[in-house]
Amino acid sequence: MLKSVTKKLKPFIEAKLNEEYVSIANDANLYCLDYIEERLKRSNIESDLEFIRPQAVSEKITSISAKIIEVGELLETCYPHLYNNVSKQLKVKLRSEVIVGDIFRNFGRELFREGVTWGRIIALFAFAAAVSADCIHQGRPELVKTVLNCVRLYVLDHLAVWIRSQGGWIDLTEKFKCIEKRYTMTFFIRSFSQSSSWLVNTMKDKLLSVLDKIGEYIGLINSG
């Protein structure tokens, strides 16, 4: 009897979960858009891009977005060479949606190879903002929308389940509650790490390794 009821409820449960995952991915799209716009403003990069935003944004979403920007800015400040001129480091022209999509799939696979953390999710947003800046510099501002779509799809396909298991995006603000610029980088890294071994050099080597591997992959695409 119980098994029969569970079987009947399964489609409804799955539909409810899918709605939650889509909501998480949609929120990621909004957070990433806020991050990109803040990055462009910080870098004095002008564009005529217009994005569709929700008519009303809750205070919770606003506070989460502000925290993502705060932590991401600290990450960029500590490693500016990792988040500037990304396409130049990859030795690739951002000339199509296909190339942008390939970059994100490979970056995401390497970045989250050892597991998901809030810090790595914020690193994904920072990377998205860096790629967006490069798209504008290369005269392809329309590809910024592709960047946003790539982030949303990546979150939906690979990160939404983990984010839900943490209690949703609000958990991010708790994990980074005490983060301020005056803290050392060691404290910063430890605060978003799953293990104490994820220290400064590890992060630096990891992200540089990601860029190297993507560069090799894009090289194969260009020569193919």
PDB file of C-alpha atoms in Angstrom:
ATOM      1  CA  MET A   1       0.000   0.000   0.000  1.00  0.00           C
ATOM      2  CA  LEU A   2       2.724   2.437   1.050  1.00  0.00           C
ATOM      3  CA  LYS A   3       4.780   1.536  -2.015  1.00  0.00           C
ATOM      4  CA  SER A   4       1.788   2.198  -4.258  1.00  0.00           C
ATOM      5  CA  VAL A   5       1.139   5.611  -2.707  1.00  0.00           C
ATOM      6  CA  THR A   6       4.829   6.520  -2.994  1.00  0.00           C
ATOM      7  CA  LYS A   7       4.813   5.530  -6.662  1.00  0.00           C
ATOM      8  CA  LYS A   8       1.784   7.754  -7.328  1.00  0.00           C
ATOM      9  CA  LEU A   9       3.363  10.682  -5.498  1.00  0.00           C
ATOM     10  CA  LYS A  10       6.719  10.349  -7.226  1.00  0.00           C
ATOM     11  CA  PRO A  11       5.831  12.472 -10.315  1.00  0.00           C
ATOM     12  CA  PHE A  12       4.533  15.264  -8.090  1.00  0.00           C
ATOM     13  CA  ILE A  13       7.629  15.163  -5.894  1.00  0.00           C
ATOM     14  CA  GLU A  14       9.915  15.240  -8.928  1.00  0.00           C
ATOM     15  CA  ALA A  15       7.952  18.129 -10.436  1.00  0.00           C
ATOM     16  CA  LYS A  16       8.247  20.066  -7.176  1.00  0.00           C
ATOM     17  CA  LEU A  17      11.998  19.449  -7.014  1.00  0.00           C
ATOM     18  CA  ASN A  18      12.433  20.525 -10.619  1.00  0.00           C
ATOM     19  CA  GLU A  19      10.604  23.775  -9.832  1.00  0.00           C
ATOM     20  CA  GLU A  20      12.983  24.386  -6.931  1.00  0.00           C
ATOM     21  CA  TYR A  21      16.041  23.667  -9.086  1.00  0.00           C
ATOM     22  CA  VAL A  22      14.807  26.035 -11.811  1.00  0.00           C
ATOM     23  CA  SER A  23      14.190  28.714  -9.175  1.00  0.00           C
ATOM     24  CA  ILE A  24      17.735  28.258  -7.837  1.00  0.00           C
ATOM     25  CA  ALA A  25      19.157  28.578 -11.367  1.00  0.00           C
ATOM     26  CA  ASN A  26      17.043  31.665 -12.079  1.00  0.00           C
ATOM     27  CA  ASP A  27      18.327  33.273  -8.887  1.00  0.00           C
ATOM     28  CA  ALA A  28      21.875  32.422  -9.987  1.00  0.00           C
ATOM     29  CA  ASN A  29      21.206  34.264 -13.236  1.00  0.00           C
ATOM     30  CA  LEU A  30      20.158  37.359 -11.291  1.00  0.00           C
ATOM     31  CA  TYR A  31      23.145  37.178  -8.919  1.00  0.00           C
ATOM     32  CA  CYS A  32      25.512  36.771 -11.847  1.00  0.00           C
ATOM     33  CA  LEU A  33      23.927  39.718 -13.667  1.00  0.00           C
ATOM     34  CA  ASP A  34      24.387  41.898 -10.569  1.00  0.00           C
ATOM     35  CA  TYR A  35      27.996  40.734 -10.314  1.00  0.00           C
ATOM     36  CA  ILE A  36      28.737  41.447 -13.974  1.00  0.00           C
ATOM     37  CA  GLU A  37      27.200  44.915 -13.819  1.00  0.00           C
ATOM     38  CA  GLU A  38      29.187  45.719 -10.672  1.00  0.00           C
ATOM     39  CA  ARG A  39      32.383  44.458 -12.311  1.00  0.00           C
ATOM     40  CA  LEU A  40      31.790  46.593 -15.417  1.00  0.00           C
ATOM     41  CA  LYS A  41      31.091  49.616 -13.240  1.00  0.00           C
ATOM     42  CA  ARG A  42      34.260  49.022 -11.183  1.00  0.00           C
ATOM     43  CA  SER A  43      36.296  48.697 -14.375  1.00  0.00           C
ATOM     44  CA  ASN A  44      34.708  51.740 -16.020  1.00  0.00           C
ATOM     45  CA  ILE A  45      33.487  49.623 -18.920  1.00  0.00           C
ATOM     46  CA  GLU A  46      30.480  51.061 -20.704  1.00  0.00           C
ATOM     47  CA  SER A  47      27.977  49.065 -22.712  1.00  0.00           C
ATOM     48  CA  ASP A  48      24.493  49.599 -24.120  1.00  0.00           C
ATOM     49  CA  LEU A  49      23.322  46.219 -22.895  1.00  0.00           C
ATOM     50  CA  GLU A  50      19.814  45.960 -21.513  1.00  0.00           C
ATOM     51  CA  PHE A  51      18.677  43.039 -19.387  1.00  0.00           C
ATOM     52  CA  ILE A  52      15.234  41.946 -18.261  1.00  0.00           C
ATOM     53  CA  ARG A  53      14.969  42.020 -14.475  1.00  0.00           C
ATOM     54  CA  PRO A  54      12.158  41.013 -12.131  1.00  0.00           C
ATOM     55  CA  GLN A  55       9.866  43.929 -11.317  1.00  0.00           C
ATOM     56  CA  ALA A  56      10.286  43.300  -7.598  1.00  0.00           C
ATOM     57  CA  VAL A  57      13.341  41.853  -5.862  1.00  0.00           C
ATOM     58  CA  SER A  58      13.141  40.681  -2.260  1.00  0.00           C
ATOM     59  CA  GLU A  59      15.395  41.988   0.471  1.00  0.00           C
ATOM     60  CA  LYS A  60      16.801  38.474   0.862  1.00  0.00           C
ATOM     61  CA  ILE A  61      17.912  38.305  -2.768  1.00  0.00           C
ATOM     62  CA  THR A  62      19.408  41.785  -2.514  1.00  0.00           C
ATOM     63  CA  SER A  63      21.463  40.841   0.563  1.00  0.00           C
ATOM     64  CA  ILE A  64      22.665  37.585  -0.997  1.00  0.00           C
ATOM     65  CA  SER A  65      23.698  39.402  -4.161  1.00  0.00           C
ATOM     66  CA  ALA A  66      25.579  42.019  -2.129  1.00  0.00           C
ATOM     67  CA  LYS A  67      27.459  39.291  -0.253  1.00  0.00           C
ATOM     68  CA  ILE A  68      28.420  37.509  -3.480  1.00  0.00           C
ATOM     69  CA  ILE A  69      29.777  40.770  -4.874  1.00  0.00           C
ATOM     70  CA  GLU A  70      31.646  41.498  -1.637  1.00  0.00           C
ATOM     71  CA  VAL A  71      33.358  38.115  -1.506  1.00  0.00           C
ATOM     72  CA  GLY A  72      33.981  37.999  -5.258  1.00  0.00           C
ATOM     73  CA  GLU A  73      35.602  41.424  -5.200  1.00  0.00           C
ATOM     74  CA  LEU A  74      37.944  40.222  -2.469  1.00  0.00           C
ATOM     75  CA  LEU A  75      38.800  37.179  -4.558  1.00  0.00           C
ATOM     76  CA  GLU A  76      39.551  39.361  -7.588  1.00  0.00           C
ATOM     77  CA  THR A  77      41.648  41.729  -5.488  1.00  0.00           C
ATOM     78  CA  CYS A  78      43.781  38.866  -4.193  1.00  0.00           C
ATOM     79  CA  TYR A  79      44.306  37.329  -7.644  1.00  0.00           C
ATOM     80  CA  PRO A  80      43.803  40.077 -10.240  1.00  0.00           C
ATOM     81  CA  HIS A  81      45.805  38.208 -12.892  1.00  0.00           C
ATOM     82  CA  LEU A  82      43.277  35.353 -12.792  1.00  0.00           C
ATOM     83  CA  TYR A  83      40.299  37.605 -13.433  1.00  0.00           C
ATOM     84  CA  ASN A  84      41.636  40.018 -16.030  1.00  0.00           C
ATOM     85  CA  ASN A  85      42.269  39.434 -19.735  1.00  0.00           C
ATOM     86  CA  VAL A  86      41.001  35.876 -19.424  1.00  0.00           C
ATOM     87  CA  SER A  87      40.583  35.380 -23.171  1.00  0.00           C
ATOM     88  CA  LYS A  88      44.165  36.523 -23.700  1.00  0.00           C
ATOM     89  CA  GLN A  89      45.363  33.957 -21.166  1.00  0.00           C
ATOM     90  CA  LEU A  90      43.276  31.332 -22.969  1.00  0.00           C
ATOM     91  CA  LYS A  91      44.623  32.559 -26.326  1.00  0.00           C
ATOM     92  CA  VAL A  92      41.137  32.639 -27.799  1.00  0.00           C
ATOM     93  CA  LYS A  93      38.859  35.166 -29.489  1.00  0.00           C
ATOM     94  CA  LEU A  94      35.375  35.290 -27.987  1.00  0.00           C
ATOM     95  CA  ARG A  95      33.726  35.302 -31.378  1.00  0.00           C
ATOM     96  CA  SER A  96      30.785  32.928 -30.931  1.00  0.00           C
ATOM     97  CA  GLU A  97      28.304  31.428 -28.483  1.00  0.00           C
ATOM     98  CA  VAL A  98      29.869  28.018 -29.079  1.00  0.00           C
ATOM     99  CA  ILE A  99      33.293  29.138 -27.877  1.00  0.00           C
ATOM    100  CA  VAL A 100      31.835  30.851 -24.793  1.00  0.00           C
ATOM    101  CA  GLY A 101      29.838  27.709 -23.993  1.00  0.00           C
ATOM    102  CA  ASP A 102      32.889  25.469 -24.359  1.00  0.00           C
ATOM    103  CA  ILE A 103      34.937  27.731 -22.091  1.00  0.00           C
ATOM    104  CA  PHE A 104      32.338  27.567 -19.333  1.00  0.00           C
ATOM    105  CA  ARG A 105      31.773  23.831 -19.542  1.00  0.00           C
ATOM    106  CA  ASN A 106      35.483  23.163 -19.233  1.00  0.00           C
ATOM    107  CA  PHE A 107      36.054  25.786 -16.566  1.00  0.00           C
ATOM    108  CA  GLY A 108      33.182  24.429 -14.500  1.00  0.00           C
ATOM    109  CA  ARG A 109      34.336  20.840 -14.843  1.00  0.00           C
ATOM    110  CA  GLU A 110      37.815  21.693 -13.593  1.00  0.00           C
ATOM    111  CA  LEU A 111      36.717  24.150 -10.908  1.00  0.00           C
ATOM    112  CA  PHE A 112      34.267  21.723  -9.289  1.00  0.00           C
ATOM    113  CA  ARG A 113      36.223  18.536  -9.923  1.00  0.00           C
ATOM    114  CA  GLU A 114      36.978  18.130  -6.214  1.00  0.00           C
ATOM    115  CA  GLY A 115      33.511  19.131  -5.035  1.00  0.00           C
ATOM    116  CA  VAL A 116      31.240  22.123  -4.640  1.00  0.00           C
ATOM    117  CA  THR A 117      31.748  24.989  -2.169  1.00  0.00           C
ATOM    118  CA  TRP A 118      30.228  28.432  -1.990  1.00  0.00           C
ATOM    119  CA  GLY A 119      33.649  29.883  -2.662  1.00  0.00           C
ATOM    120  CA  ARG A 120      33.945  28.021  -5.931  1.00  0.00           C
ATOM    121  CA  ILE A 121      30.463  29.115  -6.955  1.00  0.00           C
ATOM    122  CA  ILE A 122      31.473  32.732  -6.361  1.00  0.00           C
ATOM    123  CA  ALA A 123      34.656  32.059  -8.354  1.00  0.00           C
ATOM    124  CA  LEU A 124      32.377  30.968 -11.221  1.00  0.00           C
ATOM    125  CA  PHE A 125      30.565  34.316 -11.068  1.00  0.00           C
ATOM    126  CA  ALA A 126      33.872  36.186 -10.980  1.00  0.00           C
ATOM    127  CA  PHE A 127      35.036  34.235 -14.022  1.00  0.00           C
ATOM    128  CA  ALA A 128      31.761  35.028 -15.800  1.00  0.00           C
ATOM    129  CA  ALA A 129      32.264  38.729 -15.129  1.00  0.00           C
ATOM    130  CA  ALA A 130      35.832  38.576 -16.432  1.00  0.00           C
ATOM    131  CA  VAL A 131      34.702  36.853 -19.638  1.00  0.00           C
ATOM    132  CA  SER A 132      31.896  39.414 -20.011  1.00  0.00           C
ATOM    133  CA  ALA A 133      34.387  42.265 -19.765  1.00  0.00           C
ATOM    134  CA  ASP A 134      36.489  40.601 -22.468  1.00  0.00           C
ATOM    135  CA  CYS A 135      33.425  40.167 -24.707  1.00  0.00           C
ATOM    136  CA  ILE A 136      32.791  43.911 -24.564  1.00  0.00           C
ATOM    137  CA  HIS A 137      36.452  44.751 -25.125  1.00  0.00           C
ATOM    138  CA  GLN A 138      36.447  42.510 -28.212  1.00  0.00           C
ATOM    139  CA  GLY A 139      33.384  44.210 -29.650  1.00  0.00           C
ATOM    140  CA  ARG A 140      30.986  41.361 -28.890  1.00  0.00           C
ATOM    141  CA  PRO A 141      28.806  42.721 -26.057  1.00  0.00           C
ATOM    142  CA  GLU A 142      25.881  40.565 -27.160  1.00  0.00           C
ATOM    143  CA  LEU A 143      27.822  37.519 -25.918  1.00  0.00           C
ATOM    144  CA  VAL A 144      27.378  38.717 -22.331  1.00  0.00           C
ATOM    145  CA  LYS A 145      23.849  37.304 -22.526  1.00  0.00           C
ATOM    146  CA  THR A 146      25.381  34.010 -23.597  1.00  0.00           C
ATOM    147  CA  VAL A 147      27.650  34.129 -20.547  1.00  0.00           C
ATOM    148  CA  LEU A 148      24.619  34.610 -18.290  1.00  0.00           C
ATOM    149  CA  ASN A 149      22.796  31.747 -19.953  1.00  0.00           C
ATOM    150  CA  CYS A 150      25.840  29.486 -19.552  1.00  0.00           C
ATOM    151  CA  VAL A 151      26.000  30.235 -15.835  1.00  0.00           C
ATOM    152  CA  ARG A 152      22.285  29.588 -15.391  1.00  0.00           C
ATOM    153  CA  LEU A 153      22.435  26.273 -17.242  1.00  0.00           C
ATOM    154  CA  TYR A 154      25.555  25.171 -15.386  1.00  0.00           C
ATOM    155  CA  VAL A 155      23.923  25.889 -12.042  1.00  0.00           C
ATOM    156  CA  LEU A 156      20.755  24.070 -13.103  1.00  0.00           C
ATOM    157  CA  ASP A 157      22.597  20.997 -14.408  1.00  0.00           C
ATOM    158  CA  HIS A 158      25.419  20.686 -11.864  1.00  0.00           C
ATOM    159  CA  LEU A 159      24.991  22.868  -8.781  1.00  0.00           C
ATOM    160  CA  ALA A 160      21.273  23.238  -7.980  1.00  0.00           C
ATOM    161  CA  VAL A 161      21.031  19.943  -6.095  1.00  0.00           C
ATOM    162  CA  TRP A 162      23.970  20.876  -3.863  1.00  0.00           C
ATOM    163  CA  ILE A 163      22.657  24.413  -3.291  1.00  0.00           C
ATOM    164  CA  ARG A 164      19.257  23.039  -2.248  1.00  0.00           C
ATOM    165  CA  SER A 165      20.930  20.572   0.117  1.00  0.00           C
ATOM    166  CA  GLN A 166      22.610  23.515   1.858  1.00  0.00           C
ATOM    167  CA  GLY A 167      19.276  25.194   2.471  1.00  0.00           C
ATOM    168  CA  GLY A 168      19.400  27.425  -0.592  1.00  0.00           C
ATOM    169  CA  TRP A 169      21.327  30.568  -1.463  1.00  0.00           C
ATOM    170  CA  ILE A 170      20.751  32.087   1.974  1.00  0.00           C
ATOM    171  CA  ASP A 171      23.333  29.673   3.421  1.00  0.00           C
ATOM    172  CA  LEU A 172      26.003  31.576   1.493  1.00  0.00           C
ATOM    173  CA  THR A 173      25.452  34.676   3.611  1.00  0.00           C
ATOM    174  CA  GLU A 174      25.927  32.630   6.776  1.00  0.00           C
ATOM    175  CA  LYS A 175      29.146  31.042   5.540  1.00  0.00           C
ATOM    176  CA  PHE A 176      30.605  34.454   4.722  1.00  0.00           C
ATOM    177  CA  LYS A 177      29.037  36.371   7.574  1.00  0.00           C
ATOM    178  CA  CYS A 178      32.348  37.602   8.972  1.00  0.00           C
ATOM    179  CA  ILE A 179      34.177  38.191   5.700  1.00  0.00           C
ATOM    180  CA  GLU A 180      35.622  41.684   5.442  1.00  0.00           C
ATOM    181  CA  LYS A 181      38.521  43.061   3.417  1.00  0.00           C
ATOM    182  CA  ARG A 182      40.680  43.511   6.481  1.00  0.00           C
ATOM    183  CA  TYR A 183      40.926  39.759   7.005  1.00  0.00           C
ATOM    184  CA  THR A 184      43.866  37.785   5.711  1.00  0.00           C
ATOM    185  CA  MET A 185      43.555  35.686   2.571  1.00  0.00           C
ATOM    186  CA  THR A 186      44.172  32.551   4.649  1.00  0.00           C
ATOM    187  CA  PHE A 187      41.080  33.306   6.730  1.00  0.00           C
ATOM    188  CA  PHE A 188      39.109  34.009   3.578  1.00  0.00           C
ATOM    189  CA  ILE A 189      40.074  30.748   1.916  1.00  0.00           C
ATOM    190  CA  ARG A 190      39.420  28.699   5.036  1.00  0.00           C
ATOM    191  CA  SER A 191      35.980  30.241   5.459  1.00  0.00           C
ATOM    192  CA  PHE A 192      34.663  28.862   2.166  1.00  0.00           C
ATOM    193  CA  SER A 193      36.685  25.650   2.085  1.00  0.00           C
ATOM    194  CA  GLN A 194      35.417  22.179   2.790  1.00  0.00           C
ATOM    195  CA  SER A 195      38.798  21.235   4.195  1.00  0.00           C
ATOM    196  CA  SER A 196      41.696  23.075   5.764  1.00  0.00           C
ATOM    197  CA  SER A 197      43.966  21.965   2.923  1.00  0.00           C
ATOM    198  CA  TRP A 198      42.271  24.391   0.490  1.00  0.00           C
ATOM    199  CA  LEU A 199      44.732  27.216   1.139  1.00  0.00           C
ATOM    200  CA  VAL A 200      46.079  30.114  -0.846  1.00  0.00           C
ATOM    201  CA  ASN A 201      48.570  28.232  -3.041  1.00  0.00           C
ATOM    202  CA  THR A 202      46.051  25.493  -3.729  1.00  0.00           C
ATOM    203  CA  MET A 203      43.543  27.954  -5.054  1.00  0.00           C
ATOM    204  CA  LYS A 204      46.078  29.796  -7.147  1.00  0.00           C
ATOM    205  CA  ASP A 205      47.431  26.586  -8.671  1.00  0.00           C
ATOM    206  CA  LYS A 206      43.932  25.224  -9.220  1.00  0.00           C
ATOM    207  CA  LEU A 207      42.664  28.231 -11.137  1.00  0.00           C
ATOM    208  CA  LEU A 208      45.852  28.534 -13.164  1.00  0.00           C
ATOM    209  CA  SER A 209      45.553  24.832 -13.978  1.00  0.00           C
ATOM    210  CA  VAL A 210      41.965  25.419 -15.099  1.00  0.00           C
ATOM    211  CA  LEU A 211      43.074  28.194 -17.444  1.00  0.00           C
ATOM    212  CA  ASP A 212      45.874  26.039 -18.849  1.00  0.00           C
ATOM    213  CA  LYS A 213      43.542  23.109 -19.539  1.00  0.00           C
ATOM    214  CA  ILE A 214      40.901  25.297 -21.148  1.00  0.00           C
ATOM    215  CA  GLY A 215      43.609  26.923 -23.242  1.00  0.00           C
ATOM    216  CA  GLU A 216      44.726  23.534 -24.523  1.00  0.00           C
ATOM    217  CA  TYR A 217      41.127  22.586 -25.292  1.00  0.00           C
ATOM    218  CA  ILE A 218      40.368  25.820 -27.156  1.00  0.00           C
ATOM    219  CA  GLY A 219      43.600  25.331 -29.102  1.00  0.00           C
ATOM    220  CA  LEU A 220      42.257  21.997 -30.337  1.00  0.00           C
ATOM    221  CA  ILE A 221      38.986  23.647 -31.356  1.00  0.00           C
ATOM    222  CA  ASN A 222      40.748  26.396 -33.301  1.00  0.00           C
ATOM    223  CA  SER A 223      42.969  23.922 -35.119  1.00  0.00           C
ATOM    224  CA  GLY A 224      40.122  21.554 -35.904  1.00  0.00           C
TER     225      GLY A 224
END
